[in-house]
Each structure stands twice: as structure tokens, then as C-alpha cells.
Amino acid sequence: MEQVMFAHQKTMQAVLSLVIGILVGPGFLLFSYSFKSVPGWYPVFFALAGSFLAYGAIFWNIGRMKRPLKWGSFLFSLVLSVIVTFALKGPQQHLAHQPFLINCLIYLATIVFLLFAMLLAIKILYSLTESRAEGDVPKRHILYFSILPLLISLLYFWAFYPGILMADSVNQWQQAHSTFYNDWHPAVMTWIIKLAARIWDTPASYVIFQFILTALITGYVFYVFEKLRIKKPVLWLGYAFFCFLPLIPLYSVVIWKDTLFSYFLLAFTVMLIQIIDSNGKWLRSFSHLLFLYLSVCGVIFYRHNGWPVLLATIVIFLFFLRKRYWYMYGVFALAVITFLIVTGPVYKHYKVFPADETESYSILYQQIGRIVKENGHITPAQRAVINQVMPIPDWKKYYQPTDVDRIKFTPHFDRAYIKSHKKAFFSTWFALCRQNPKLALEAFYDQEKLSWKLYISGEELRRPIFRNKDFEKYRPVYFMTQKNVQKYHVHYKWFYYKDYGSDLANTKLSSRITQINQTFSQGMLRVLMMPAFYLYLILLFLFTAILKGNWRFVLAAVPMFLNLGSMFAAIPAQDIRYFFPNFLLAVPFFFLATLTSRKRDSHG
């Protein structure tokens, strides 16, 4: 009798889940696409997916989660699902002529679909534990885990030989072949390029150094989590993501600061996880301290915002980690001293031209541009200041909601005036925003889309998601005013790919890689290339870690969130590369969410 009742209950649960799935699954699909624009099996697939998520979220009893934690999971998932719903919102032209009630039901279906997905994900993660297998993990596993990323990078290297360069890359390559250094792009990276070029005078030398280092850091990350006894299926899932998400191996052969900055931040984060997990004991090894120092130096020297990230990290950590962690602060202090010496006496000795401070004012330019473009309220005195920075007609002509470069690289844009009249510029900007709050917020929203949106059209991105060789030759790139170019007698040569053996590149392979990448640049897979997707996953993983009692691990995410905050405050343009750390850091935080509670004493 009990078996019959149990079977009947299961049947009712399955039927109810199917009904819910039929309602919310196609509704979730309709949020972004009309049924006419997708294959006929799409609605069926999403109905079944909705049914599975509903059954898993409502009826699947895994992991003995206490009632307060269940309510906490529900509230967190509900809030995040609402945010993600609006992050997914695109033009929705197919809904423009639908009744208001239909639109509301589609929005509700989308929120519920995402809610079920998040609740089920939390359930699964909460139920996971580490492997019970004991025993030390040999250090040679670092090399084992490095092999596949290295081989895939070699394929990309062959396809895009001698590497992929952008305007920034060309500027640093040209600096490396001169005696004039400009810190617009980190001078330390330029010196490493120069050192690599002395060994072999081709961009390939730096690219080889870069992808070997990224492969070794990847190997180290998975070695660490194998030591923490992450279950093999979970470990291999994360490893497959690192190896086969197209953006990751592509970035290993692109010469720009963002690749190694992101990997140094990844290494730094994984070291913090070990420090926290061991309650400071990890710091007792000299080799550990050395690698921690090198990773911190990579963070602060490979991107300008890495320096404030370190300083803020130190201040925040002092509130939570004190006793047993002094070696860590010693490493931080040594990194601070190194930074001050390099950017002080060393920069002075090599006459490094400082980065333009006005580069960090991008959001301000965009807000002024929006207000001028939309004929907002501007007083005659404010108009005079704006006109000094750049003629009013040019503000209207060059303002573009998601690309500040059209403003700041216009010949008539006067950076010198901004630097010599800071008070007038900032007070004018502040007054304009106060007088035109709606326009100022709209400009900020448009400039920051990439940090939180899951739908961004190709037109809104400054550059394509996947970058190939955009040019065969490139003019000298100075990132200086013509006046300073002449004053300091700077002379760079044209860059020609053919001078460095680009004919050795495998064009068939590069064409095939480009075709594969195109499938991730459009349609539903495009969301996997949006950095905000991984930000929301990280939030879900960290929340699960907190549910399992591992709240201290959240401290390891502090540098990542500070980096995101710095981008949020001064993002230069809508470019995926500025948020590349999101892609890499999603994996270690995914692993953290599978660990059981780590009991700690009360003394930090």
C-alpha cells in the first residue's frame, strides 16, 4: 500500500512539474526570441528543461538543508533571478505589440524559470562534498594539468603566428624597440616584451612566454584543488571549461596586459584560498611566500588599477585576518615597497613618461557628452568650460553611448585644459549631473552595461568578442600628443606582420577557429561570452559556500570584487577583455562551493 501511494505521489509530482515546465519554459524562451525566429524543437526543449528544473527545485530532496537556510536560499535566488532577468533583457521587438498582461506573464515565467535553476544549483552544490581519498598530491601534477592548455595554446599560436597584436600591443612593441617608455600601458610589461625580444626579436617570443606561464598557472590551480580533494568529476568539469572555452586559449596568444593580469589575479586568489583554508599555516613555506609575492607583483604591475586593489585588500583584510597572518602582510608590504621603488626611482632613471591621468575620467566624459547631445540644462558658464575641453558641436558629433574613445581621441579634445583646470572641470561635471540627473544616469548605465548585462548587441561593443589579426600593418602608435612626440623626439617605425613570419601561420586552422568562435558570438551561446554571466555564477557559488559555513572563503574574492569596482568606476570602453578575470575566477569559486564546512577557531 505504501509503495502504491509513493508511486502515485511521484507521478503527481512529475505531472505537476511537467505542467509548470510547459508554462515557464516557453515563457523563458519568449523573453528573448519569438517562436518564429527559432527552430520548432526549441519550445519543446525549454518546456522539458523547465519541467526538470521545477521537479529538481521543488521535489528533489538532496542535502539536508535546515529550514532557515532554505528560506535564505529562496530569497537570495529570487533577488538574483530578478536581476538576471533584467540583465537578459534585449530589444524585445517581438513583444512590442503584445498586451501588457502577456508581457507581465512572460517576465514572470522568466523569473520563475531562473529561480528554479538557481535553487536546484544551490541544492546540488550544497549536497556535494570533497573526496574522502587521502594522500599527498605530487607536485608533478602541476605539469600534468599544464599539458592540455599548453597544447591548445600551441594550436592557436600556429593559427595566428606570431601572435595577435592590437593598437596597444603595437605601441608596446614599438616602445620595446626604442629608448622612450610611456606608462600609458604598464611599463613593466613593456620591459618584459623588450627582454623577450632580445632573446628572439619577434612578437612570438613574448607570446610563447605568456602561454607557457598561463598554462603553468592553470596547472597550479588544479593541483591546489586536487590537494583540497575536490571530487574528480567536479575537477574535470572545471578543467574542461579552462581548456575549451574559446576565449581562454585565444587570449593566451594576444599581446595585451589583460591576459597575464587576469592569471596573476587568479593565482593570487587561489593562494588566498589556501591561506584561509590552512588558517595561515600555508605561509610558513618560503617558496609559498615567494610565489605569493610574484603573483601580487603581477597584479600591481600589469594593470594600473592593480595598485589600488592591493591597498584596499590590505585594509579590508586587517579587519578579519590578523593573528597567524603576519607573513602575508609582510609579503604585501614588500610588494608595496617594490612598487614604490619601481614607479619612483626606476621610472625616473629610465625617464618613463607617466600615464595620462585623464584616462580615468571616461564616465565623466560620457555623462557630459550625453547631456550636451540631448540638449540638457547647461548654464552659459558651464557651456564655456565644456567648450574649452572640446567644441560643443564636436561633443554632439562624437558622443556614442558605449564608446568613449570617440570623444577622448578626437584631435580637438583638450586634455591639457582638463589637467590645468581640474577644479573648474569637476565642478562643472558635478553641477551638470545635478541639473540633469536622468541624462547622467542614462550615460552611466550605457557605459557600464558590460559589467552586468547579459544581452549586449554587437553594435554596442567597442570591439568584437573574439579578436583576430585586425591589420597586416599598423602605423606608429604614440598615445601622446603630437607636441610631446616632437618635444621628446619620439620616433616609432611601422609594424608589419610579414616582417615576423606571419606567412608561417596556418590560415586553414585560423579560419576553422574563427568559425567555431562565431557560434559563440551569436544566438543563445553568446551569453557564455558575457562576463556578467560568470559574475552571477560567482555570486551563486560564494552564497553556497556561506550556506555551508565557509564564509571566510569570501575574503578570497575581495581582490576580484575590488577589481570589478575599479572597472565600474572608470571602465575605458565596452571591451570584454577588461572583465576577463570573471571567466577564470568562476572555476575556483565553483570548487569552493563544493567543499564541506571548514571549522575555525575564533581568533583571526
Coordinates of C-alpha atoms in Angstrom, one line a residue, residues 276-592:
I276 CA 42.4 30.9 4.7
D277 CA 41.8 27.1 4.5
S278 CA 45.1 26.4 6.4
N279 CA 44.4 29.1 8.9
G280 CA 47.7 30.8 8.0
K281 CA 49.9 27.7 8.1
W282 CA 50.4 27.8 4.3
L283 CA 52.5 31.0 4.9
R284 CA 55.2 29.0 6.7
S285 CA 56.9 28.0 3.5
F286 CA 59.5 30.3 1.9
S287 CA 58.5 29.1 -1.6
H288 CA 54.9 29.9 -0.9
L289 CA 55.8 33.4 0.2
L290 CA 57.9 33.9 -2.9
F291 CA 55.1 32.8 -5.2
L292 CA 52.6 35.0 -3.3
Y293 CA 54.9 37.9 -3.8
L294 CA 55.3 37.3 -7.5
S295 CA 51.6 37.0 -8.0
V296 CA 50.9 40.2 -6.1
C297 CA 53.6 42.0 -8.2
G298 CA 51.9 40.7 -11.3
V299 CA 48.6 42.2 -10.2
I300 CA 50.0 45.6 -9.4
F301 CA 52.4 45.9 -12.3
Y302 CA 50.3 44.5 -15.1
R303 CA 47.4 46.9 -14.9
H304 CA 47.2 50.3 -13.3
N305 CA 44.1 49.5 -11.2
G306 CA 46.0 46.6 -9.6
W307 CA 47.8 49.0 -7.2
P308 CA 44.6 50.4 -5.6
V309 CA 43.2 46.9 -5.5
L310 CA 46.1 45.7 -3.4
L311 CA 45.9 48.7 -1.0
A312 CA 42.2 48.2 -0.4
T313 CA 42.7 44.5 0.0
I314 CA 45.2 45.1 2.8
V315 CA 42.9 47.5 4.6
I316 CA 39.9 45.1 4.4
F317 CA 41.9 42.0 5.4
L318 CA 43.2 43.8 8.5
F319 CA 39.6 43.7 9.9
F320 CA 39.3 39.9 9.5
L321 CA 42.8 38.3 9.3
R322 CA 45.4 39.3 11.9
K323 CA 46.9 36.6 14.2
R324 CA 48.9 34.0 12.2
Y325 CA 48.7 36.1 9.0
W326 CA 51.7 38.5 9.6
Y327 CA 53.8 36.8 7.0
M328 CA 51.1 37.6 4.4
Y329 CA 51.2 41.3 5.4
G330 CA 55.0 41.1 5.2
V331 CA 54.7 40.0 1.6
F332 CA 52.1 42.7 0.9
A333 CA 54.5 45.3 2.4
L334 CA 57.4 44.1 0.3
A335 CA 55.2 44.3 -2.8
V336 CA 54.2 47.9 -1.8
I337 CA 57.9 48.8 -1.4
T338 CA 58.8 47.2 -4.7
F339 CA 56.0 49.2 -6.4
L340 CA 57.2 52.5 -4.9
I341 CA 60.8 51.8 -5.9
V342 CA 59.9 50.8 -9.5
T343 CA 57.4 53.6 -10.1
G344 CA 59.7 56.1 -8.4
P345 CA 63.5 55.9 -8.8
V346 CA 63.4 53.3 -11.6
Y347 CA 60.8 55.1 -13.7
K348 CA 62.8 58.3 -13.1
H349 CA 66.0 56.7 -14.2
Y350 CA 64.5 55.5 -17.4
K351 CA 62.5 58.7 -17.9
V352 CA 59.2 56.8 -18.1
F353 CA 56.5 59.2 -19.4
P354 CA 53.6 59.0 -16.9
A355 CA 50.2 57.7 -17.9
D356 CA 47.6 60.3 -18.6
E357 CA 45.5 60.8 -15.5
T358 CA 42.6 62.0 -17.6
E359 CA 42.2 58.4 -18.9
S360 CA 40.3 57.6 -15.7
Y361 CA 37.6 60.2 -16.4
S362 CA 35.8 58.2 -19.1
I363 CA 32.5 58.1 -17.3
L364 CA 32.6 61.8 -16.7
Y365 CA 33.2 62.5 -20.4
Q366 CA 30.2 60.2 -21.3
Q367 CA 27.9 62.0 -18.9
I368 CA 28.9 65.4 -20.2
G369 CA 28.5 64.1 -23.8
R370 CA 25.0 62.7 -23.1
I371 CA 23.9 66.0 -21.5
V372 CA 25.2 68.1 -24.4
K373 CA 23.9 65.7 -27.1
E374 CA 20.4 65.7 -25.6
N375 CA 20.4 69.5 -25.1
G376 CA 20.2 69.2 -21.3
H377 CA 20.1 72.1 -18.9
I378 CA 23.5 73.9 -19.2
T379 CA 24.3 77.4 -18.0
P380 CA 26.4 79.8 -20.1
A381 CA 29.3 79.5 -17.6
Q382 CA 29.2 75.7 -17.8
R383 CA 28.9 75.8 -21.6
A384 CA 32.1 77.9 -21.7
V385 CA 34.1 75.3 -19.7
I386 CA 32.8 72.4 -21.8
N387 CA 33.6 74.3 -25.0
Q388 CA 37.2 74.7 -23.7
V389 CA 37.6 71.0 -23.3
M390 CA 36.1 70.4 -26.8
P391 CA 33.9 72.5 -29.1
I392 CA 30.2 71.9 -28.3
P393 CA 29.4 70.7 -31.9
D394 CA 32.1 68.0 -31.5
W395 CA 30.6 66.8 -28.3
K396 CA 27.3 66.3 -30.1
K397 CA 29.0 64.7 -33.1
Y398 CA 31.3 62.3 -31.4
Y399 CA 29.3 61.2 -28.3
Q400 CA 28.5 57.5 -28.6
P401 CA 26.8 55.8 -25.6
T402 CA 29.2 52.9 -25.3
D403 CA 32.4 54.2 -26.8
V404 CA 34.2 57.0 -25.0
D405 CA 37.2 56.7 -27.4
R406 CA 35.3 58.7 -30.0
I407 CA 35.4 61.6 -27.6
K408 CA 38.8 61.4 -25.9
F409 CA 40.8 60.6 -29.0
T410 CA 39.3 63.4 -31.1
P411 CA 42.0 65.9 -32.1
H412 CA 40.1 68.8 -30.7
F413 CA 39.8 67.2 -27.2
D414 CA 42.0 69.3 -24.9
R415 CA 43.4 67.1 -22.1
A416 CA 45.8 69.8 -21.1
Y417 CA 42.9 72.1 -20.3
I418 CA 41.4 69.5 -18.0
K419 CA 44.7 68.9 -16.2
S420 CA 45.3 72.7 -15.7
H421 CA 41.7 73.5 -14.7
K422 CA 40.7 70.4 -12.7
K423 CA 38.5 72.4 -10.2
A424 CA 36.5 74.0 -13.0
F425 CA 36.1 70.8 -14.9
F426 CA 35.0 68.7 -11.9
S427 CA 32.7 71.3 -10.5
T428 CA 31.1 71.8 -14.0
W429 CA 30.6 68.0 -14.4
F430 CA 29.1 67.7 -10.9
A431 CA 26.7 70.6 -11.5
L432 CA 25.7 69.2 -14.9
C433 CA 24.9 65.8 -13.3
R434 CA 22.9 67.5 -10.5
Q435 CA 20.9 69.6 -13.1
N436 CA 20.3 66.6 -15.4
P437 CA 20.2 63.5 -13.2
K438 CA 18.2 61.4 -15.7
L439 CA 20.6 62.0 -18.5
A440 CA 23.6 61.5 -16.2
L441 CA 22.3 58.1 -15.0
E442 CA 21.5 57.0 -18.6
A443 CA 25.0 57.8 -19.7
F444 CA 26.4 55.9 -16.7
Y445 CA 24.1 52.9 -17.4
D446 CA 25.1 52.7 -21.1
Q447 CA 28.9 52.9 -20.3
E448 CA 28.6 50.2 -17.6
K449 CA 26.4 47.7 -19.4
L450 CA 29.1 45.2 -19.9
S451 CA 29.7 44.8 -16.2
W452 CA 26.1 43.5 -15.5
K453 CA 24.2 42.9 -18.8
L454 CA 23.8 39.5 -20.4
Y455 CA 22.5 41.0 -23.6
I456 CA 24.7 43.4 -25.5
S457 CA 24.4 43.8 -29.2
G458 CA 27.5 43.7 -31.4
E459 CA 27.0 47.4 -32.2
E460 CA 27.2 48.3 -28.5
L461 CA 30.6 46.6 -28.1
R462 CA 33.6 48.6 -28.9
R463 CA 35.4 45.6 -30.3
P464 CA 34.3 42.1 -31.4
I465 CA 34.1 39.4 -28.7
F466 CA 36.8 37.4 -30.5
R467 CA 39.8 39.4 -31.8
N468 CA 41.9 38.2 -34.7
K469 CA 44.6 40.0 -36.6
D470 CA 42.8 43.2 -37.3
F471 CA 45.5 44.5 -39.6
E472 CA 48.5 43.4 -41.6
K473 CA 50.4 46.7 -40.9
Y474 CA 50.0 49.4 -38.4
R475 CA 51.2 53.0 -38.1
P476 CA 53.2 54.2 -35.2
V477 CA 51.1 54.5 -32.1
Y478 CA 52.3 57.0 -29.5
F479 CA 49.4 57.6 -27.1
M480 CA 50.9 61.1 -26.7
T481 CA 50.1 64.5 -28.1
Q482 CA 51.9 65.4 -31.2
K483 CA 53.5 68.3 -29.3
N484 CA 55.1 65.8 -26.8
V485 CA 56.1 63.5 -29.7
Q486 CA 58.2 66.3 -31.1
K487 CA 59.4 67.6 -27.8
Y488 CA 60.9 64.2 -26.7
H489 CA 62.0 63.3 -30.3
V490 CA 60.0 60.0 -30.2
H491 CA 60.1 58.1 -33.4
Y492 CA 58.5 54.7 -33.9
K493 CA 58.5 52.5 -37.0
W494 CA 55.5 51.0 -38.8
F495 CA 54.6 47.5 -37.7
Y496 CA 54.4 44.8 -40.4
Y497 CA 53.2 41.3 -39.5
K498 CA 55.1 39.9 -42.6
D499 CA 58.4 41.1 -41.0
Y500 CA 57.9 38.4 -38.3
G501 CA 57.0 35.4 -40.4
S502 CA 53.2 35.7 -40.5
D503 CA 53.2 33.6 -43.7
L504 CA 54.0 30.6 -41.4
A505 CA 50.6 30.9 -39.8
N506 CA 48.1 28.1 -40.6
T507 CA 45.3 30.0 -42.3
K508 CA 43.1 27.0 -42.6
L509 CA 43.3 26.4 -38.8
S510 CA 42.7 30.1 -38.0
S511 CA 39.7 30.1 -40.3
R512 CA 38.3 27.0 -38.5
I513 CA 38.9 28.5 -35.1
T514 CA 37.2 31.7 -36.3
Q515 CA 34.2 29.6 -37.5
I516 CA 33.9 27.9 -34.1
N517 CA 34.2 31.2 -32.3
Q518 CA 31.4 32.7 -34.4
T519 CA 29.0 30.1 -33.0
F520 CA 29.7 31.6 -29.6
S521 CA 29.3 35.2 -30.8
Q522 CA 25.6 34.9 -31.8
G523 CA 22.5 33.1 -30.7
M524 CA 22.0 31.6 -27.3
L525 CA 25.6 30.7 -26.8
R526 CA 26.5 34.3 -26.8
V527 CA 25.5 34.6 -23.2
L528 CA 28.5 32.3 -22.3
M529 CA 30.8 35.1 -23.6
M530 CA 29.3 37.8 -21.4
P531 CA 31.4 38.5 -18.3
A532 CA 28.3 39.2 -16.2
F533 CA 27.2 35.6 -16.7
Y534 CA 30.3 34.5 -14.7
L535 CA 29.8 37.3 -12.1
Y536 CA 26.3 35.9 -11.3
L537 CA 27.7 32.4 -11.1
I538 CA 30.4 33.5 -8.7
L539 CA 27.8 35.2 -6.5
L540 CA 25.8 31.9 -6.5
F541 CA 28.9 29.9 -5.6
L542 CA 30.0 32.2 -2.8
F543 CA 26.5 32.2 -1.4
T544 CA 26.6 28.4 -1.3
A545 CA 30.0 28.5 0.4
I546 CA 28.4 30.8 3.1
L547 CA 25.5 28.4 3.5
K548 CA 27.9 25.6 4.1
G549 CA 29.7 27.6 6.8
N550 CA 32.7 28.7 4.8
W551 CA 32.1 32.4 4.9
R552 CA 35.8 33.1 5.3
F553 CA 36.5 32.0 1.8
V554 CA 34.5 35.0 0.6
L555 CA 37.6 37.1 1.7
A556 CA 39.5 35.4 -1.2
A557 CA 37.0 37.1 -3.6
V558 CA 37.9 40.6 -2.2
P559 CA 40.6 41.4 -4.8
M560 CA 38.2 40.3 -7.6
F561 CA 35.4 42.5 -6.4
L562 CA 37.7 45.4 -5.9
N563 CA 38.9 44.9 -9.5
L564 CA 35.3 44.9 -10.7
G565 CA 34.7 48.0 -8.6
S566 CA 37.6 49.9 -10.2
M567 CA 36.2 48.9 -13.6
F568 CA 32.7 50.0 -12.6
A569 CA 34.1 53.4 -11.6
A570 CA 36.3 54.0 -14.6
I571 CA 35.8 51.5 -17.4
P572 CA 37.6 52.8 -20.5
A573 CA 35.2 51.2 -23.1
Q574 CA 32.9 48.3 -23.7
D575 CA 35.5 45.6 -24.2
I576 CA 35.3 42.0 -22.9
R577 CA 39.0 41.9 -22.0
Y578 CA 38.5 44.3 -19.1
F579 CA 36.4 41.6 -17.4
F580 CA 38.5 38.6 -18.3
P581 CA 39.2 37.7 -14.6
N582 CA 35.5 36.8 -14.3
F583 CA 35.9 33.9 -16.7
L584 CA 38.9 32.5 -14.9
L585 CA 37.8 33.0 -11.3
A586 CA 34.4 31.3 -11.8
V587 CA 36.2 28.0 -11.6
P588 CA 37.9 28.2 -8.2
F589 CA 34.8 29.7 -6.6
F590 CA 32.8 26.8 -8.2
F591 CA 35.2 24.4 -6.4
L592 CA 34.8 26.3 -3.1

